[in-house]
Amino acid sequence: MRLERLRLGIDVGGTNTDAVLMQGNQVVGAVKRFTTGDVSDGVVNAVRALLALDGVQPSAIEAVMIGTTQFVNAFIQRRDLAPVAAIRIGLPTGDGIPPFCDWPADARAAVGGRYWMIRGGAHHDGQEFAELDMDALATAVQDARSNGIDCFALSATFAPVRPDIEERAARLVRELAPGAHVTCSAQVGGLGILDRENAAIINASLAPLAVRVIGALRTAFDTLSIHAPLFISQNDGTLISTAMATEYPILTCSAGPTNSIRGAAFLSGLTDAIVADIGGTTTDIGFLRNGFPRETASPDRIGGVRTNFRMPDVLSIGLGGGSHVTEVDGRVRAGPRSVGYRLQTEGLVFGGSTLTATDIAVRSGHAEVGDPTLLAGVTDELVNHALDDMHAQIEEAIDQIKVSAAPLPLILVGGGSILVSRSLKGTSKTIRPENASVANAVGAAIALVSGRADRMFDYGKIGREAALKEARAEAVAAAVSAGAEAGEVEVVDVQELKLTHMESTMMQVKVRAVGPLALGSGLRLAVGGQ
Amino acid sequence: MRTIKSEQDIHDMARGAVLLGTGGGGDPYVGGLFVCEQIRKGRHPRLCSLDELADDAFVLSIAGIGSPTVIVEQLISEQTLARLLGRAESFFGCRIDALISAEIGGANSVFPLALSAISGIPVVDADGVGRAVPQLEMTTFSIYGIRATPGILMDDIGNVVTVDAASDRKAEDLCRAITTAMGSLSFSAIYPMTGAQAKQAAVRDTLDLSLQIGRVIRNARDGSSDVFAALLGYLNALPGREAYELFDGKIIDVAHETRGGWHWGVVTMQSPHSPDDIFTVQFRNEFIAARRNGKLVTMVPDLITILDRESAEPLTGEMLSYGQRVKVIGLSADPMLVRPESLEVLGPRAFGMDCDYIPVGRCMV
């Protein structure tokens, strides 16, 4: 039988690269391979394994969706980062708190830590308090170029209210430094110049890596004869084009946990639940609300640097399939140390010499991997105590992530979900959906496409209704041009920001629209409330 | 006289200042970064005690006024602060011998330190209320007859306004109106006073208090001992003060609105063990009253602080949101604030509540 109209979902994690082929709502193939130093090799290995399945032709793949932690990991590990020129347009405000002020020394060193502060910027009401100093900007750009820097992060005071000031500066940078990567802060953050500027600097430092990685992925799919459009998962679980991801790699930084939670929702059919993703080293517990992950309420740090990105609110504990099980002072504990991806050689059940959480699961009869006869020396008592500790750790984490005492269903995903064999306190039932071990790749494959509009309108001139109509149409058109099915796109968020304290009818309107990928399969990808 | 040597001390002070801010006073994050940057340049803020102050010393309060949204965009200009000092000295016609914080709670704890770092002028280890309050006239400076004005307000663009108000209540209104015209952020030099006046009207040793509170929390956290036990132990050992853990639960609602220039609202928490056990904290800029299942357990001027239940990080009102797991602490106010003349402007009736002040220790039972 030949399979048609397939979507290929891939999740590139720190340890594993998971890939699934989906036809409609069905997972028709799933594989797990190790992630490689050069990300595209691991992807090729996984995709080759899927293409080897019966009836799969590369030409039947209509779209490829990739979630990757590559960029956020590069920043956290301070590798493959480009030096950045941070140019703040804000004088005479803010000179006492320069860019990089709150960065860990190693992060600052990894991106060079060079900054320039020039005149310009606006008040909260949009009025410019100083004219953008184009001469100082030109000097800064030349200075940066002569230091071999060609990645620029621009941040202007109240840029979310007046994005045009940064855009004007960006035009000059591109003119003076052809081929430079320029990130404007208003594109990667909201109010709060330090957090927004940090996000712009992180993004600029990742730009050359993004060009290389996404270029390599494109080449890899070409060699696999897969010519379908390629999409990348972003933080909110929707897809962006490779062009967009190349320009804004920071938008992909929390796609991993988002995809896992979205995949769990899709596979289980639930919209409200606790999701526990148990891997080799850690268990990530998240909260599914209306089909989407609940986000953190306060600013998150990425690799020690504060940004105003909202990440999925995920609690990580040091318990996974590879966790060491040890007895100290009569108390049996699992984790936080782990053999990680070496489980297949070091775990007792695989002929190794380390007692792991997986060995306990097999010995208790709840999992079937490796050779159970190798576990004969593990006593029932030890097994019971280890199971007590593992379940207690997960129960404690569930209790922390929940917002009310009412029990909720628990969806178990990830390769380590075999560790859970008992019912857990605070949960109403435990669901282990089929293909749970590749939920993150499924989350990538089912993702929606989004489009945005963010513009100033003069309500006094054209009226609120006409302005909102225009902004909504623009967001919908942006989603469709990014690959969404025309006619299926819904506006999910409208924000109007008034310029207060000013005799003005100007209004900033932000609209976000999402829709399913246009695949012609009649597939409805929407999960939950949106 | 002592010098603040490390960035760690600034972070500790900021943490303690949020606790004393009792939900208001603003986030000292930005001000703390300014001082840390100065310390990295080798410029250290200096502290002196009230007793070290000469009676005829000229002391001035430095305060930021304005919107939290604006300071996170415009940040703090070193040049503006330096100009403010110069203008203040020429306006008052004398050298400034020491700086003092008008309120230790929140962001205004760090601005005098910032000025001290750039000028070398010491900051008095004291402030005008020992917590945060929503209005100028609620400070002990005002209560004990020191007038907020004449004073000056300045912005980053170079606008300078001198204010000489008929009353401190009116000074508050004027400063707000001027600040709005300045783009909703200004820096002010107010409460000109002598050393003798400061000794009589200021709440003592409150910079050190905020530093110690921040340190106790950090040390307990790093040493993985029980942070709340350590914090309550420290607070209860303070002379004339007592502290209690009022509640342990999750935030299930944060309702707030801006009305008449104030930030009003109620935070509702629920016990994880019993859904019927409900705790509410009412706020007007700062937390003013805490109730467990409808019964008052702490009220102004005693301090109510909401902290992250794992890290014991104190939270400002802006940081609170649905789903957070928190603990609430009640801390009796500095004894100066519960004298009859203080309670008249700082007690529950001053905040529209229809009851007399009951100290936290008696209120809880």
Coordinates of N, CA and C in Angstrom, one line a residue, chain A residues 88 92-98 101-102 123-124 129 156-158 160 191-194 196 289 297 306 399-400 402-405 501, chain B residues 29-30 33-34 37 40 69-70 72-80 156-157 180 182-184 250 252 270 272 310 321-323 325:
Chain A
R88 N 22.4 50.7 21.5 CA 21.2 51.2 22.1 C 20.9 52.6 21.7
P92 N 19.4 60.9 25.9 CA 20.1 61.0 27.2 C 19.5 60.1 28.3
T93 N 18.6 59.1 28.0 CA 18.2 58.3 29.1 C 19.1 57.0 29.2
G94 N 19.1 56.5 30.4 CA 19.6 55.1 30.6 C 21.1 54.9 30.6
D95 N 21.9 56.0 30.5 CA 23.4 55.8 30.4 C 24.0 55.1 31.6
G96 N 23.3 55.1 32.7 CA 23.8 54.4 33.9 C 23.7 52.9 33.9
I97 N 22.9 52.4 32.9 CA 22.7 50.9 32.9 C 22.9 50.5 31.4
P98 N 24.1 50.3 31.0 CA 24.4 50.0 29.6 C 24.0 48.6 29.3
C101 N 24.6 44.8 31.1 CA 24.8 45.1 32.5 C 24.5 43.9 33.4
D102 N 23.5 43.1 33.0 CA 23.1 42.0 33.9 C 23.4 40.7 33.3
H123 N 9.3 58.7 24.2 CA 8.6 58.6 25.5 C 7.5 57.5 25.3
H124 N 6.9 57.2 26.4 CA 5.8 56.2 26.3 C 4.6 56.6 25.5
F129 N 12.0 61.9 22.3 CA 12.6 62.9 23.2 C 14.0 63.4 22.6
A156 N 15.9 50.5 20.9 CA 15.5 51.9 21.2 C 14.5 52.0 22.3
T157 N 14.6 53.1 23.0 CA 13.7 53.3 24.1 C 12.3 53.4 23.6
F158 N 11.4 52.6 24.2 CA 10.0 52.5 23.8 C 9.8 52.1 22.4
P160 N 8.6 49.3 21.3 CA 7.3 48.7 21.0 C 6.3 49.7 20.6
L191 N 7.6 45.5 26.2 CA 8.1 46.6 27.0 C 9.1 46.1 28.0
G192 N 10.1 46.9 28.4 CA 11.2 46.6 29.2 C 12.4 46.5 28.4
I193 N 13.2 47.6 28.3 CA 14.2 47.6 27.3 C 15.3 46.6 27.5
L194 N 15.6 46.3 28.8 CA 16.8 45.4 29.1 C 16.4 44.0 28.6
R196 N 14.2 43.1 26.4 CA 14.0 43.1 24.9 C 15.4 43.2 24.2
R289 N -3.6 23.5 29.3 CA -4.8 24.3 29.5 C -5.4 24.7 28.2
A297 N 4.7 33.1 34.5 CA 4.2 34.4 34.7 C 5.3 35.5 34.8
R306 N 18.3 37.5 31.2 CA 16.8 37.8 31.4 C 16.2 38.2 30.1
D399 N 2.1 18.0 42.3 CA 1.5 18.9 43.3 C 1.9 20.3 43.1
Q400 N 3.2 20.5 42.8 CA 3.7 21.9 42.6 C 3.2 22.6 41.4
K402 N 0.3 22.1 39.8 CA -1.1 22.2 39.8 C -1.6 23.5 40.4
V403 N -2.7 24.1 40.0 CA -3.2 25.3 40.6 C -4.4 25.1 41.5
S404 N -4.9 23.9 41.5 CA -6.0 23.6 42.4 C -5.9 22.2 42.9
A405 N -6.7 21.9 43.9 CA -6.6 20.6 44.5 C -7.3 19.5 43.7
H501 N -1.8 59.6 27.9 CA -1.2 61.0 28.3 C -0.8 61.8 27.1
Chain B
Y29 N 14.9 46.3 40.9 CA 15.8 45.6 39.9 C 16.7 46.6 39.2
V30 N 16.0 47.6 38.5 CA 16.7 48.6 37.7 C 17.7 49.4 38.5
L33 N 20.7 47.4 39.5 CA 21.7 47.3 38.4 C 22.6 48.5 38.3
F34 N 22.0 49.7 38.5 CA 22.7 50.9 38.4 C 23.9 50.9 39.4
E37 N 26.6 48.4 38.6 CA 27.5 48.9 37.6 C 28.5 49.9 38.1
R40 N 31.2 48.0 40.0 CA 32.1 47.4 39.1 C 33.1 48.4 38.6
T69 N 6.3 51.2 34.3 CA 6.5 50.8 32.9 C 7.6 51.7 32.3
V70 N 7.7 53.0 32.8 CA 8.6 53.9 32.2 C 10.0 53.7 32.6
V72 N 11.4 50.9 33.3 CA 12.0 49.8 32.7 C 12.4 50.1 31.2
E73 N 11.9 51.2 30.7 CA 12.4 51.6 29.3 C 13.5 52.7 29.4
Q74 N 13.2 53.7 30.2 CA 14.2 54.8 30.2 C 15.4 54.5 31.2
L75 N 15.2 53.6 32.1 CA 16.3 53.2 33.0 C 16.7 54.4 33.8
I76 N 18.0 54.4 34.2 CA 18.5 55.5 35.0 C 19.7 56.1 34.4
S77 N 19.7 57.4 34.3 CA 20.9 58.1 33.7 C 21.8 58.7 34.8
E78 N 23.1 58.3 34.7 CA 24.1 58.8 35.6 C 24.2 60.3 35.5
Q79 N 24.1 60.8 34.3 CA 24.3 62.2 34.1 C 23.1 63.0 34.8
T80 N 21.9 62.4 34.6 CA 20.8 63.1 35.3 C 20.9 63.1 36.8
D156 N 15.3 63.3 32.4 CA 16.5 63.0 31.7 C 16.8 64.1 30.6
I157 N 15.7 64.8 30.1 CA 15.9 65.7 29.0 C 16.5 67.0 29.5
T180 N 4.0 63.5 35.3 CA 3.2 63.1 34.1 C 3.7 63.9 32.9
M182 N 6.5 65.2 32.5 CA 7.9 64.8 32.1 C 8.0 63.5 31.5
G183 N 6.9 62.8 31.1 CA 7.0 61.5 30.5 C 6.8 60.4 31.5
S184 N 6.2 60.7 32.7 CA 5.9 59.8 33.7 C 7.1 59.2 34.4
K250 N -1.9 28.7 47.2 CA -1.8 29.1 45.8 C -2.6 30.3 45.5
I252 N -5.3 32.1 43.5 CA -6.3 31.6 42.6 C -7.0 32.8 41.9
Q270 N -5.6 30.1 48.0 CA -6.4 28.9 48.5 C -5.4 27.9 49.1
P272 N -3.7 24.4 49.6 CA -3.7 23.2 48.8 C -4.4 22.1 49.5
E310 N 8.9 28.4 47.6 CA 10.1 27.6 47.5 C 11.4 28.4 47.9
S321 N 0.6 36.5 40.1 CA -0.3 36.0 39.1 C -0.9 34.7 39.5
Y322 N -2.0 34.4 38.8 CA -2.7 33.1 39.0 C -1.8 31.9 39.1
G323 N -2.0 31.1 40.0 CA -1.3 29.8 40.0 C 0.0 29.8 40.8
R325 N 2.6 29.6 43.8 CA 2.6 29.0 45.1 C 3.3 30.0 46.0

